[in-house]
Every structure is written in structure tokens, then in C-alpha cells.
Coordinates of C-alpha atoms in Angstrom, one line a residue:
P7 CA 6.0 3.5 -32.2
Q8 CA 8.1 6.6 -31.5
E9 CA 10.6 5.5 -34.2
L10 CA 7.8 5.2 -36.8
L11 CA 6.6 8.7 -36.0
Q12 CA 10.1 10.2 -36.2
R13 CA 10.7 8.5 -39.6
V14 CA 7.4 9.6 -41.1
H15 CA 7.9 13.1 -39.7
G16 CA 11.4 13.2 -41.3
V17 CA 10.0 12.1 -44.7
W18 CA 7.3 14.8 -44.8
Q19 CA 8.8 17.8 -42.9
T20 CA 10.3 19.5 -45.9
E21 CA 7.1 19.3 -48.0
A22 CA 5.0 20.5 -45.1
Q23 CA 7.3 23.5 -44.6
Q24 CA 7.1 24.3 -48.4
Q25 CA 3.3 24.3 -48.1
Q26 CA 3.5 26.4 -44.9
I27 CA 1.8 23.6 -42.9
A28 CA 3.0 22.8 -39.3
L29 CA 3.9 19.1 -39.0
R30 CA 4.1 18.1 -35.3
Q31 CA 4.7 14.9 -33.5
Q32 CA 3.8 13.9 -29.9
A33 CA 4.6 10.4 -28.5
A34 CA 3.9 9.2 -25.0
V35 CA 7.0 8.0 -23.1
D36 CA 7.7 4.3 -22.5
L37 CA 5.2 3.0 -25.1
P38 CA 5.1 -0.8 -25.4
T39 CA 6.5 -2.3 -28.5
I40 CA 4.3 -3.4 -31.4
D41 CA 4.9 -6.4 -33.6
V42 CA 4.7 -4.8 -37.1
D43 CA 6.5 -4.8 -40.4
P44 CA 8.0 -1.3 -40.1
E45 CA 8.1 -0.8 -43.9
R46 CA 4.4 -1.6 -44.3
M47 CA 3.5 0.6 -41.3
M48 CA 5.5 3.4 -42.9
Q49 CA 3.5 2.9 -46.1
V50 CA 0.3 3.4 -44.0
L51 CA 1.6 6.4 -42.2
N52 CA 3.0 8.0 -45.4
N53 CA -0.4 7.5 -47.1
L54 CA -2.2 9.2 -44.1
V55 CA 0.2 12.1 -43.9
G56 CA 0.3 12.6 -47.7
N57 CA -3.6 12.8 -47.7
A58 CA -3.5 15.2 -44.8
L59 CA -1.1 17.5 -46.7
R60 CA -3.3 17.4 -49.8
H61 CA -6.4 18.4 -47.8
T62 CA -4.9 20.9 -45.4
P63 CA -4.5 24.6 -46.5
S64 CA -1.4 26.7 -46.1
G65 CA -1.2 27.8 -42.4
G66 CA -2.8 24.6 -41.3
Q67 CA -1.5 22.0 -38.9
I68 CA -1.0 18.2 -38.9
T69 CA -0.2 16.3 -35.7
L70 CA 1.2 12.8 -35.5
T71 CA 0.6 11.1 -32.1
A72 CA 1.4 7.9 -30.4
G73 CA -0.1 6.7 -27.2
R74 CA -1.4 3.7 -25.3
D75 CA -5.0 2.7 -24.7
G76 CA -5.3 -0.5 -22.6
A77 CA -3.7 -3.3 -24.6
S78 CA -3.3 -1.2 -27.8
V79 CA -0.9 1.3 -29.1
V80 CA -2.7 4.1 -30.9
L81 CA -1.1 6.1 -33.7
A82 CA -3.0 9.0 -35.1
V83 CA -2.7 11.6 -37.9
R84 CA -4.9 14.6 -37.1
D85 CA -5.2 17.7 -39.4
N86 CA -7.3 20.9 -39.3
G87 CA -7.9 20.8 -43.1
R88 CA -11.0 20.3 -45.3
G89 CA -12.6 17.6 -43.2
I90 CA -15.0 14.9 -44.3
A91 CA -18.8 15.1 -44.3
K92 CA -20.3 12.6 -41.8
E93 CA -22.2 10.7 -44.5
Q94 CA -18.9 10.1 -46.4
L95 CA -16.9 8.8 -43.4
P96 CA -18.0 5.2 -43.8
L97 CA -17.1 5.2 -47.5
V98 CA -13.5 6.6 -47.3
F99 CA -11.9 3.1 -47.0
E100 CA -13.7 1.7 -50.0
R101 CA -11.6 1.0 -53.1
F102 CA -11.6 3.8 -55.6
Y103 CA -13.8 6.1 -53.4
R104 CA -12.8 9.7 -53.4
V105 CA -14.2 12.3 -51.1
D106 CA -13.8 15.0 -53.7
P107 CA -13.7 13.3 -57.1
D108 CA -13.6 16.7 -59.0
H109 CA -10.2 17.4 -57.5
A110 CA -8.8 13.9 -56.8
E111 CA -6.9 13.6 -60.0
A112 CA -5.3 17.1 -59.7
A113 CA -4.4 16.1 -56.1
G114 CA -2.9 12.8 -57.3
G115 CA -5.4 10.5 -55.6
T116 CA -6.4 7.1 -57.0
G117 CA -8.9 6.2 -54.4
L118 CA -6.9 3.1 -53.4
G119 CA -4.6 4.4 -50.7
L120 CA -6.9 4.2 -47.7
A121 CA -8.3 0.8 -48.7
I122 CA -4.7 -0.5 -48.9
A123 CA -3.7 1.2 -45.6
R124 CA -6.7 -0.4 -43.8
S125 CA -5.8 -3.9 -45.2
I126 CA -2.2 -3.5 -44.0
V127 CA -3.3 -2.5 -40.5
E128 CA -5.8 -5.3 -40.3
T129 CA -3.1 -7.8 -41.4
H130 CA -1.2 -6.7 -38.3
G131 CA -4.2 -7.4 -36.1
G132 CA -5.2 -3.7 -35.8
T133 CA -7.9 -1.3 -36.9
L134 CA -7.8 1.9 -39.0
S135 CA -10.7 4.4 -38.5
A136 CA -11.5 8.0 -39.5
T137 CA -13.3 10.7 -37.6
S138 CA -14.3 14.2 -38.6
D139 CA -16.7 16.8 -37.2
G140 CA -17.7 17.6 -40.8
L141 CA -16.5 19.8 -43.6
G142 CA -14.1 22.6 -42.5
H143 CA -13.3 20.8 -39.2
G144 CA -10.3 18.6 -40.1
T145 CA -10.0 14.8 -39.9
T146 CA -8.3 12.3 -37.6
F147 CA -7.2 8.9 -38.8
E148 CA -6.5 6.5 -35.9
I149 CA -4.5 3.2 -36.1
R150 CA -5.0 0.8 -33.2
L151 CA -2.4 -2.0 -32.9
P152 CA -2.1 -4.7 -30.3
C153 CA 0.9 -4.4 -27.9
A154 CA 3.5 -7.0 -28.5
T155 CA 3.3 -9.9 -25.9

């Protein structure tokens, strides 16, 4: 898990700096291994961080975390950006859904990324969820994956 965070942090650090967004990573020590295709999990994390960068203003912050919760490793991408209205949260993983359709094309969104990301995570026996305290309060995307046995 730590290696995945380091890789995704390296991919996005320059872009985050250019947008004046702090990109941080925090990983618990001695995390158990997870049995995943690293390239597919990078695809998921890249999608989540890319979305966070598109929806976080200059001066904002994005934090990548890895920890353990029982028999699961939990990877999270948390931002303090635009946030998502509570009534839209259940819809964000639907194909072609866009939280802000008026600006999605300008931001480069197709409405497929989160649906694909969730499918990849579920193929690995995990879950992908989103939480937000509403508009203006940022968003957290959480990946839960079973520890390798």
C-alpha cells in the first residue's frame, strides 16, 4: 500500500504544485500486503487524485492515506475542495454521471472514471465509497481492500 501511495504522489506532485495545491501522503507503518494488480490500482488512485485536483481550488489540500481497519487495508483520497451535495453522493459512481455537468467538459470529465474505478476495486474484492459533508466541505474517497492471506 505504501508503494502505491508513493507512486501516485510522484505522478501528481508537479501538477499539484503548479496549481498551488498541497499534495500530502500519510501511511501507517507495517501495513499488511494486499493482493492487487498494481497497475489497475494505480488507475483507480490516479482517477481519484485527478478528480480531486480538478475540484480543489488553489491553496487547497489533498491528502493520500493508507491504514488498516481489521482485515482490510484502507486507502483514501481526501480533499478540501468543492465537495458533493449529499443527494448526489449515491450517484457519483453511475456511468456518465457528472456532479457538475456544466463544467465537466471543460474539466475533462467523461462521467466514466468513478464507475470504472469502482469496478476495478470490486474485482479485487474491495469497496470504493465517497463521503462529503456537502458543498464547500471537500470529499473523501475510500478504498477498502482485503489483506492478503
